[in-house]
Amino acid sequence: AGCLTLLSKSGRRSPIIMYRNKSCFQQPYSQSYLIMRAWMILFMMTGLCSCSRRMYDRFLQKEAVIIGLQPNDTLVDIGSGTGDVNIHYAMACKGLHQILVDTNRQMLNEKNLTRLDNRAKKKARSPYRFSHDIVHNDPDTIPLPSGVYPKVLFRKSLHELNDMDKMIDEAKRILIRHGSLIIIEANPRKPNQSDPGCKKKYLTSGQIQDIITARGFLLVEHQKEYILKSQLSDGVYFNILKFQKP
């Protein structure tokens, strides 16, 4: 590139930048061009987010199959959080009834669930019914009747418990004979890795087995559920362990 210098009437030098192979001076971008570029970037970002969300939706619906949910099944989800995951389970399993249990009333409530459900129904490929009940519990209890439910799930919530033994005993109490206890936990990528949210350490598959079998459960199956790293900040895959109440 070269540079020309013009001498103004006042005697001050004014540099003008010229580009190689160009016969005109540099011109600023027009406002319409900048607006067009902004819309293009926004469109690309929206498309990427939408694609990532569709992948995550399919992942959760596939997870419902992996953990063994059946049509007209009943699932108790301990530490369900917002309930967004449970809506995807409902999409994948017709007639599924879920009991969502959490200590956080601000996070888990009917108003938030209705909003999430309505948003999901607009994007769902086929109609579904989200059958559910909400139960708010104390940290170490599950206020549900004994020996009634076929499946109990701890999805990324076991490591958050203050007293794991008490809650596992509670899960055992509400399960029917030969009922299933399902544990899903993010696999730690390094020793003693902590959850950035609750600051508690993640559990390895070996630790989970030791904790659950010590409370009288039998290990039935252990799987690894892989997920894209960009979709999960705290692990590359989940450990899924299925136990049975004797």
PDB file of C-alpha atoms in Angstrom:
ATOM      1  CA  ALA A   1       0.000   0.000   0.000  1.00  0.00           C
ATOM      2  CA  GLY A   2       1.118   3.532  -0.586  1.00  0.00           C
ATOM      3  CA  CYS A   3       0.404   6.830   1.100  1.00  0.00           C
ATOM      4  CA  LEU A   4      -0.215  10.237  -0.466  1.00  0.00           C
ATOM      5  CA  THR A   5       0.117  13.484   1.413  1.00  0.00           C
ATOM      6  CA  LEU A   6      -1.985  16.491   0.504  1.00  0.00           C
ATOM      7  CA  LEU A   7      -1.205  20.028   1.545  1.00  0.00           C
ATOM      8  CA  SER A   8      -4.263  21.964   2.645  1.00  0.00           C
ATOM      9  CA  LYS A   9      -4.713  25.734   2.420  1.00  0.00           C
ATOM     10  CA  SER A  10      -3.784  26.046   6.068  1.00  0.00           C
ATOM     11  CA  GLY A  11      -0.495  24.321   5.393  1.00  0.00           C
ATOM     12  CA  ARG A  12      -1.346  21.190   7.427  1.00  0.00           C
ATOM     13  CA  ARG A  13      -0.468  17.839   5.901  1.00  0.00           C
ATOM     14  CA  SER A  14      -3.384  15.373   5.443  1.00  0.00           C
ATOM     15  CA  PRO A  15      -2.480  11.709   4.750  1.00  0.00           C
ATOM     16  CA  ILE A  16      -4.768   9.695   2.479  1.00  0.00           C
ATOM     17  CA  ILE A  17      -4.499   5.903   2.644  1.00  0.00           C
ATOM     18  CA  MET A  18      -4.549   4.031  -0.674  1.00  0.00           C
ATOM     19  CA  TYR A  19      -4.733   0.257  -1.086  1.00  0.00           C
ATOM     20  CA  ARG A  20      -2.689  -1.823  -3.496  1.00  0.00           C
ATOM     21  CA  ASN A  21      -4.480  -2.609  -6.769  1.00  0.00           C
ATOM     22  CA  LYS A  22      -7.180  -0.078  -6.007  1.00  0.00           C
ATOM     23  CA  SER A  23      -7.729   3.170  -7.807  1.00  0.00           C
ATOM     24  CA  CYS A  24      -9.922   4.846  -5.227  1.00  0.00           C
ATOM     25  CA  PHE A  25      -9.453   6.176  -1.746  1.00  0.00           C
ATOM     26  CA  GLN A  26     -10.709   4.192   1.289  1.00  0.00           C
ATOM     27  CA  GLN A  27     -14.414   4.773   1.911  1.00  0.00           C
ATOM     28  CA  PRO A  28     -16.300   3.999   5.131  1.00  0.00           C
ATOM     29  CA  TYR A  29     -18.927   1.232   5.068  1.00  0.00           C
ATOM     30  CA  SER A  30     -22.449   2.471   4.426  1.00  0.00           C
ATOM     31  CA  GLN A  31     -25.059   2.230   7.135  1.00  0.00           C
ATOM     32  CA  SER A  32     -27.179  -0.173   5.063  1.00  0.00           C
ATOM     33  CA  TYR A  33     -24.183  -2.505   4.617  1.00  0.00           C
ATOM     34  CA  LEU A  34     -23.476  -2.574   8.361  1.00  0.00           C
ATOM     35  CA  ILE A  35     -27.135  -3.299   9.098  1.00  0.00           C
ATOM     36  CA  MET A  36     -27.095  -6.134   6.564  1.00  0.00           C
ATOM     37  CA  ARG A  37     -23.963  -7.647   8.157  1.00  0.00           C
ATOM     38  CA  ALA A  38     -25.517  -7.402  11.621  1.00  0.00           C
ATOM     39  CA  TRP A  39     -28.632  -9.263  10.445  1.00  0.00           C
ATOM     40  CA  MET A  40     -26.474 -11.946   8.806  1.00  0.00           C
ATOM     41  CA  ILE A  41     -24.522 -12.518  12.016  1.00  0.00           C
ATOM     42  CA  LEU A  42     -27.734 -12.620  14.062  1.00  0.00           C
ATOM     43  CA  PHE A  43     -29.271 -15.093  11.613  1.00  0.00           C
ATOM     44  CA  MET A  44     -26.210 -17.377  11.825  1.00  0.00           C
ATOM     45  CA  MET A  45     -26.142 -17.270  15.636  1.00  0.00           C
ATOM     46  CA  THR A  46     -29.871 -18.005  15.836  1.00  0.00           C
ATOM     47  CA  GLY A  47     -29.432 -20.945  13.492  1.00  0.00           C
ATOM     48  CA  LEU A  48     -26.567 -22.352  15.546  1.00  0.00           C
ATOM     49  CA  CYS A  49     -28.510 -22.012  18.801  1.00  0.00           C
ATOM     50  CA  SER A  50     -31.567 -23.618  17.231  1.00  0.00           C
ATOM     51  CA  CYS A  51     -29.488 -26.513  15.899  1.00  0.00           C
ATOM     52  CA  SER A  52     -27.825 -27.039  19.293  1.00  0.00           C
ATOM     53  CA  ARG A  53     -31.215 -26.990  21.004  1.00  0.00           C
ATOM     54  CA  ARG A  54     -32.645 -29.584  18.603  1.00  0.00           C
ATOM     55  CA  MET A  55     -29.658 -31.840  19.276  1.00  0.00           C
ATOM     56  CA  TYR A  56     -30.170 -31.466  23.024  1.00  0.00           C
ATOM     57  CA  ASP A  57     -33.899 -32.234  22.638  1.00  0.00           C
ATOM     58  CA  ARG A  58     -33.109 -35.463  20.787  1.00  0.00           C
ATOM     59  CA  PHE A  59     -30.467 -36.331  23.378  1.00  0.00           C
ATOM     60  CA  LEU A  60     -32.960 -36.099  26.246  1.00  0.00           C
ATOM     61  CA  GLN A  61     -35.621 -38.069  24.412  1.00  0.00           C
ATOM     62  CA  LYS A  62     -33.067 -40.778  23.688  1.00  0.00           C
ATOM     63  CA  GLU A  63     -32.099 -40.738  27.359  1.00  0.00           C
ATOM     64  CA  ALA A  64     -35.670 -41.635  28.299  1.00  0.00           C
ATOM     65  CA  VAL A  65     -35.257 -44.840  26.292  1.00  0.00           C
ATOM     66  CA  ILE A  66     -31.819 -45.578  27.754  1.00  0.00           C
ATOM     67  CA  ILE A  67     -33.061 -45.419  31.352  1.00  0.00           C
ATOM     68  CA  GLY A  68     -35.882 -47.822  30.494  1.00  0.00           C
ATOM     69  CA  LEU A  69     -39.022 -45.684  30.622  1.00  0.00           C
ATOM     70  CA  GLN A  70     -42.053 -47.538  29.236  1.00  0.00           C
ATOM     71  CA  PRO A  71     -45.497 -46.360  28.004  1.00  0.00           C
ATOM     72  CA  ASN A  72     -47.844 -45.652  30.932  1.00  0.00           C
ATOM     73  CA  ASP A  73     -44.891 -45.846  33.321  1.00  0.00           C
ATOM     74  CA  THR A  74     -44.502 -43.854  36.555  1.00  0.00           C
ATOM     75  CA  LEU A  75     -41.271 -42.103  37.457  1.00  0.00           C
ATOM     76  CA  VAL A  76     -40.274 -40.256  40.622  1.00  0.00           C
ATOM     77  CA  ASP A  77     -37.521 -37.733  39.829  1.00  0.00           C
ATOM     78  CA  ILE A  78     -35.609 -36.593  42.938  1.00  0.00           C
ATOM     79  CA  GLY A  79     -34.016 -33.183  42.431  1.00  0.00           C
ATOM     80  CA  SER A  80     -35.840 -32.497  39.185  1.00  0.00           C
ATOM     81  CA  GLY A  81     -34.945 -28.803  39.090  1.00  0.00           C
ATOM     82  CA  THR A  82     -37.049 -26.806  36.608  1.00  0.00           C
ATOM     83  CA  GLY A  83     -38.661 -29.922  35.082  1.00  0.00           C
ATOM     84  CA  ASP A  84     -37.415 -29.162  31.570  1.00  0.00           C
ATOM     85  CA  VAL A  85     -35.851 -32.630  31.270  1.00  0.00           C
ATOM     86  CA  ASN A  86     -39.096 -34.268  32.348  1.00  0.00           C
ATOM     87  CA  ILE A  87     -41.006 -32.566  29.535  1.00  0.00           C
ATOM     88  CA  HIS A  88     -38.662 -34.254  27.050  1.00  0.00           C
ATOM     89  CA  TYR A  89     -39.200 -37.591  28.782  1.00  0.00           C
ATOM     90  CA  ALA A  90     -42.939 -37.083  28.260  1.00  0.00           C
ATOM     91  CA  MET A  91     -42.348 -36.483  24.548  1.00  0.00           C
ATOM     92  CA  ALA A  92     -40.495 -39.781  24.261  1.00  0.00           C
ATOM     93  CA  CYS A  93     -42.760 -41.983  26.370  1.00  0.00           C
ATOM     94  CA  LYS A  94     -46.522 -41.987  25.804  1.00  0.00           C
ATOM     95  CA  GLY A  95     -48.657 -42.098  28.929  1.00  0.00           C
ATOM     96  CA  LEU A  96     -45.718 -41.461  31.260  1.00  0.00           C
ATOM     97  CA  HIS A  97     -46.655 -39.990  34.647  1.00  0.00           C
ATOM     98  CA  GLN A  98     -43.905 -38.198  36.536  1.00  0.00           C
ATOM     99  CA  ILE A  99     -43.640 -37.014  40.107  1.00  0.00           C
ATOM    100  CA  LEU A 100     -41.189 -34.118  40.287  1.00  0.00           C
ATOM    101  CA  VAL A 101     -39.511 -33.713  43.679  1.00  0.00           C
ATOM    102  CA  ASP A 102     -37.331 -30.759  44.627  1.00  0.00           C
ATOM    103  CA  THR A 103     -36.602 -28.570  47.645  1.00  0.00           C
ATOM    104  CA  ASN A 104     -36.534 -25.342  45.612  1.00  0.00           C
ATOM    105  CA  ARG A 105     -40.038 -23.893  45.321  1.00  0.00           C
ATOM    106  CA  GLN A 106     -38.901 -20.955  43.204  1.00  0.00           C
ATOM    107  CA  MET A 107     -37.324 -23.249  40.631  1.00  0.00           C
ATOM    108  CA  LEU A 108     -39.969 -25.991  40.599  1.00  0.00           C
ATOM    109  CA  ASN A 109     -43.514 -24.666  40.460  1.00  0.00           C
ATOM    110  CA  GLU A 110     -46.566 -24.993  38.226  1.00  0.00           C
ATOM    111  CA  LYS A 111     -46.165 -21.565  36.672  1.00  0.00           C
ATOM    112  CA  ASN A 112     -42.639 -22.278  35.395  1.00  0.00           C
ATOM    113  CA  LEU A 113     -43.615 -25.763  34.246  1.00  0.00           C
ATOM    114  CA  THR A 114     -46.580 -24.456  32.262  1.00  0.00           C
ATOM    115  CA  ARG A 115     -44.373 -21.907  30.535  1.00  0.00           C
ATOM    116  CA  LEU A 116     -41.774 -24.542  29.612  1.00  0.00           C
ATOM    117  CA  ASP A 117     -44.441 -26.997  28.505  1.00  0.00           C
ATOM    118  CA  ASN A 118     -46.198 -24.456  26.274  1.00  0.00           C
ATOM    119  CA  ARG A 119     -42.905 -23.492  24.641  1.00  0.00           C
ATOM    120  CA  ALA A 120     -42.014 -27.143  24.027  1.00  0.00           C
ATOM    121  CA  LYS A 121     -45.444 -27.927  22.546  1.00  0.00           C
ATOM    122  CA  LYS A 122     -44.969 -25.225  19.906  1.00  0.00           C
ATOM    123  CA  LYS A 123     -41.787 -26.905  18.672  1.00  0.00           C
ATOM    124  CA  ALA A 124     -42.735 -30.554  19.202  1.00  0.00           C
ATOM    125  CA  ARG A 125     -42.969 -32.705  16.089  1.00  0.00           C
ATOM    126  CA  SER A 126     -45.953 -34.627  17.449  1.00  0.00           C
ATOM    127  CA  PRO A 127     -48.518 -33.996  20.218  1.00  0.00           C
ATOM    128  CA  TYR A 128     -47.713 -35.203  23.717  1.00  0.00           C
ATOM    129  CA  ARG A 129     -49.183 -34.949  27.214  1.00  0.00           C
ATOM    130  CA  PHE A 130     -47.071 -33.910  30.179  1.00  0.00           C
ATOM    131  CA  SER A 131     -48.684 -35.757  33.100  1.00  0.00           C
ATOM    132  CA  HIS A 132     -47.048 -34.763  36.361  1.00  0.00           C
ATOM    133  CA  ASP A 133     -47.321 -33.929  40.045  1.00  0.00           C
ATOM    134  CA  ILE A 134     -45.089 -31.553  42.006  1.00  0.00           C
ATOM    135  CA  VAL A 135     -43.776 -32.441  45.461  1.00  0.00           C
ATOM    136  CA  HIS A 136     -41.591 -30.140  47.549  1.00  0.00           C
ATOM    137  CA  ASN A 137     -39.481 -32.027  50.058  1.00  0.00           C
ATOM    138  CA  ASP A 138     -37.084 -31.407  52.917  1.00  0.00           C
ATOM    139  CA  PRO A 139     -33.399 -32.117  52.215  1.00  0.00           C
ATOM    140  CA  ASP A 140     -33.460 -35.616  53.762  1.00  0.00           C
ATOM    141  CA  THR A 141     -37.023 -36.845  53.191  1.00  0.00           C
ATOM    142  CA  ILE A 142     -39.388 -37.778  50.355  1.00  0.00           C
ATOM    143  CA  PRO A 143     -43.021 -37.150  51.399  1.00  0.00           C
ATOM    144  CA  LEU A 144     -44.515 -40.002  49.356  1.00  0.00           C
ATOM    145  CA  PRO A 145     -46.170 -43.301  50.403  1.00  0.00           C
ATOM    146  CA  SER A 146     -44.123 -46.470  50.857  1.00  0.00           C
ATOM    147  CA  GLY A 147     -43.881 -49.314  48.348  1.00  0.00           C
ATOM    148  CA  VAL A 148     -45.827 -47.641  45.518  1.00  0.00           C
ATOM    149  CA  TYR A 149     -43.495 -46.504  42.716  1.00  0.00           C
ATOM    150  CA  PRO A 150     -41.676 -48.651  40.116  1.00  0.00           C
ATOM    151  CA  LYS A 151     -38.870 -46.225  39.217  1.00  0.00           C
ATOM    152  CA  VAL A 152     -36.951 -43.540  41.110  1.00  0.00           C
ATOM    153  CA  LEU A 153     -34.420 -41.290  39.374  1.00  0.00           C
ATOM    154  CA  PHE A 154     -31.571 -39.135  40.676  1.00  0.00           C
ATOM    155  CA  ARG A 155     -30.433 -37.167  37.622  1.00  0.00           C
ATOM    156  CA  LYS A 156     -27.284 -35.176  38.430  1.00  0.00           C
ATOM    157  CA  SER A 157     -28.613 -34.672  41.942  1.00  0.00           C
ATOM    158  CA  LEU A 158     -27.038 -37.464  44.001  1.00  0.00           C
ATOM    159  CA  HIS A 159     -23.754 -35.613  44.564  1.00  0.00           C
ATOM    160  CA  GLU A 160     -25.695 -32.545  45.772  1.00  0.00           C
ATOM    161  CA  LEU A 161     -27.356 -34.351  48.709  1.00  0.00           C
ATOM    162  CA  ASN A 162     -26.395 -33.442  52.266  1.00  0.00           C
ATOM    163  CA  ASP A 163     -27.061 -36.982  53.527  1.00  0.00           C
ATOM    164  CA  MET A 164     -26.953 -39.508  50.694  1.00  0.00           C
ATOM    165  CA  ASP A 165     -27.685 -42.517  52.918  1.00  0.00           C
ATOM    166  CA  LYS A 166     -30.938 -41.041  54.225  1.00  0.00           C
ATOM    167  CA  MET A 167     -32.196 -40.103  50.771  1.00  0.00           C
ATOM    168  CA  ILE A 168     -31.284 -43.470  49.276  1.00  0.00           C
ATOM    169  CA  ASP A 169     -33.116 -45.175  52.139  1.00  0.00           C
ATOM    170  CA  GLU A 170     -36.116 -42.946  51.385  1.00  0.00           C
ATOM    171  CA  ALA A 171     -35.954 -43.925  47.719  1.00  0.00           C
ATOM    172  CA  LYS A 172     -35.824 -47.575  48.739  1.00  0.00           C
ATOM    173  CA  ARG A 173     -38.840 -47.080  50.991  1.00  0.00           C
ATOM    174  CA  ILE A 174     -41.104 -45.663  48.264  1.00  0.00           C
ATOM    175  CA  LEU A 175     -40.070 -48.216  45.628  1.00  0.00           C
ATOM    176  CA  ILE A 176     -42.053 -51.373  44.985  1.00  0.00           C
ATOM    177  CA  ARG A 177     -40.337 -54.735  45.364  1.00  0.00           C
ATOM    178  CA  HIS A 178     -37.825 -55.186  42.514  1.00  0.00           C
ATOM    179  CA  GLY A 179     -38.295 -51.502  41.672  1.00  0.00           C
ATOM    180  CA  SER A 180     -35.555 -49.613  39.821  1.00  0.00           C
ATOM    181  CA  LEU A 181     -33.278 -46.920  41.194  1.00  0.00           C
ATOM    182  CA  ILE A 182     -31.599 -44.975  38.361  1.00  0.00           C
ATOM    183  CA  ILE A 183     -28.571 -42.770  38.938  1.00  0.00           C
ATOM    184  CA  ILE A 184     -27.274 -40.355  36.278  1.00  0.00           C
ATOM    185  CA  GLU A 185     -24.137 -38.423  37.132  1.00  0.00           C
ATOM    186  CA  ALA A 186     -21.628 -36.443  35.065  1.00  0.00           C
ATOM    187  CA  ASN A 187     -18.334 -38.294  34.934  1.00  0.00           C
ATOM    188  CA  PRO A 188     -15.521 -36.256  36.543  1.00  0.00           C
ATOM    189  CA  ARG A 189     -12.732 -35.445  34.095  1.00  0.00           C
ATOM    190  CA  LYS A 190     -10.122 -35.213  36.850  1.00  0.00           C
ATOM    191  CA  PRO A 191      -9.808 -36.432  40.471  1.00  0.00           C
ATOM    192  CA  ASN A 192     -11.798 -34.481  43.057  1.00  0.00           C
ATOM    193  CA  GLN A 193     -13.445 -32.302  40.417  1.00  0.00           C
ATOM    194  CA  SER A 194     -16.223 -30.167  41.906  1.00  0.00           C
ATOM    195  CA  ASP A 195     -19.563 -29.054  40.531  1.00  0.00           C
ATOM    196  CA  PRO A 196     -19.235 -25.311  39.783  1.00  0.00           C
ATOM    197  CA  GLY A 197     -22.817 -24.816  40.977  1.00  0.00           C
ATOM    198  CA  CYS A 198     -23.065 -26.522  44.380  1.00  0.00           C
ATOM    199  CA  LYS A 199     -19.262 -26.766  44.898  1.00  0.00           C
ATOM    200  CA  LYS A 200     -19.573 -30.443  45.867  1.00  0.00           C
ATOM    201  CA  LYS A 201     -17.401 -33.149  44.353  1.00  0.00           C
ATOM    202  CA  TYR A 202     -18.635 -35.245  41.455  1.00  0.00           C
ATOM    203  CA  LEU A 203     -18.972 -38.975  42.008  1.00  0.00           C
ATOM    204  CA  THR A 204     -17.157 -41.620  39.978  1.00  0.00           C
ATOM    205  CA  SER A 205     -19.059 -44.722  38.877  1.00  0.00           C
ATOM    206  CA  GLY A 206     -17.174 -46.738  41.498  1.00  0.00           C
ATOM    207  CA  GLN A 207     -18.184 -44.364  44.277  1.00  0.00           C
ATOM    208  CA  ILE A 208     -21.822 -44.486  43.169  1.00  0.00           C
ATOM    209  CA  GLN A 209     -21.817 -48.273  43.186  1.00  0.00           C
ATOM    210  CA  ASP A 210     -20.330 -48.390  46.687  1.00  0.00           C
ATOM    211  CA  ILE A 211     -22.836 -45.861  48.066  1.00  0.00           C
ATOM    212  CA  ILE A 212     -25.953 -47.483  46.578  1.00  0.00           C
ATOM    213  CA  THR A 213     -25.078 -51.156  47.142  1.00  0.00           C
ATOM    214  CA  ALA A 214     -24.234 -50.354  50.773  1.00  0.00           C
ATOM    215  CA  ARG A 215     -27.933 -49.451  51.218  1.00  0.00           C
ATOM    216  CA  GLY A 216     -29.086 -52.885  50.026  1.00  0.00           C
ATOM    217  CA  PHE A 217     -29.544 -52.333  46.276  1.00  0.00           C
ATOM    218  CA  LEU A 218     -28.264 -54.647  43.547  1.00  0.00           C
ATOM    219  CA  LEU A 219     -26.388 -53.252  40.536  1.00  0.00           C
ATOM    220  CA  VAL A 220     -28.152 -54.270  37.331  1.00  0.00           C
ATOM    221  CA  GLU A 221     -26.510 -52.195  34.601  1.00  0.00           C
ATOM    222  CA  HIS A 222     -23.890 -49.502  33.987  1.00  0.00           C
ATOM    223  CA  GLN A 223     -23.808 -47.457  30.783  1.00  0.00           C
ATOM    224  CA  LYS A 224     -21.960 -44.408  29.523  1.00  0.00           C
ATOM    225  CA  GLU A 225     -24.081 -41.776  27.801  1.00  0.00           C
ATOM    226  CA  TYR A 226     -21.949 -39.570  25.601  1.00  0.00           C
ATOM    227  CA  ILE A 227     -22.825 -35.958  24.863  1.00  0.00           C
ATOM    228  CA  LEU A 228     -21.132 -33.207  22.878  1.00  0.00           C
ATOM    229  CA  LYS A 229     -18.704 -31.275  25.045  1.00  0.00           C
ATOM    230  CA  SER A 230     -20.253 -27.967  23.961  1.00  0.00           C
ATOM    231  CA  GLN A 231     -23.596 -29.093  25.365  1.00  0.00           C
ATOM    232  CA  LEU A 232     -22.268 -30.121  28.765  1.00  0.00           C
ATOM    233  CA  SER A 233     -19.831 -27.923  30.613  1.00  0.00           C
ATOM    234  CA  ASP A 234     -19.134 -30.292  33.499  1.00  0.00           C
ATOM    235  CA  GLY A 235     -18.280 -33.560  31.774  1.00  0.00           C
ATOM    236  CA  VAL A 236     -17.892 -35.354  28.467  1.00  0.00           C
ATOM    237  CA  TYR A 237     -20.290 -38.171  29.336  1.00  0.00           C
ATOM    238  CA  PHE A 238     -22.789 -39.306  31.951  1.00  0.00           C
ATOM    239  CA  ASN A 239     -22.540 -42.474  34.002  1.00  0.00           C
ATOM    240  CA  ILE A 240     -25.948 -44.181  34.044  1.00  0.00           C
ATOM    241  CA  LEU A 241     -26.297 -46.853  36.701  1.00  0.00           C
ATOM    242  CA  LYS A 242     -29.425 -48.927  37.258  1.00  0.00           C
ATOM    243  CA  PHE A 243     -30.020 -50.648  40.582  1.00  0.00           C
ATOM    244  CA  GLN A 244     -32.790 -52.932  41.791  1.00  0.00           C
ATOM    245  CA  LYS A 245     -34.516 -53.111  45.137  1.00  0.00           C
ATOM    246  CA  PRO A 246     -34.465 -56.763  46.353  1.00  0.00           C
TER     247      PRO A 246
END
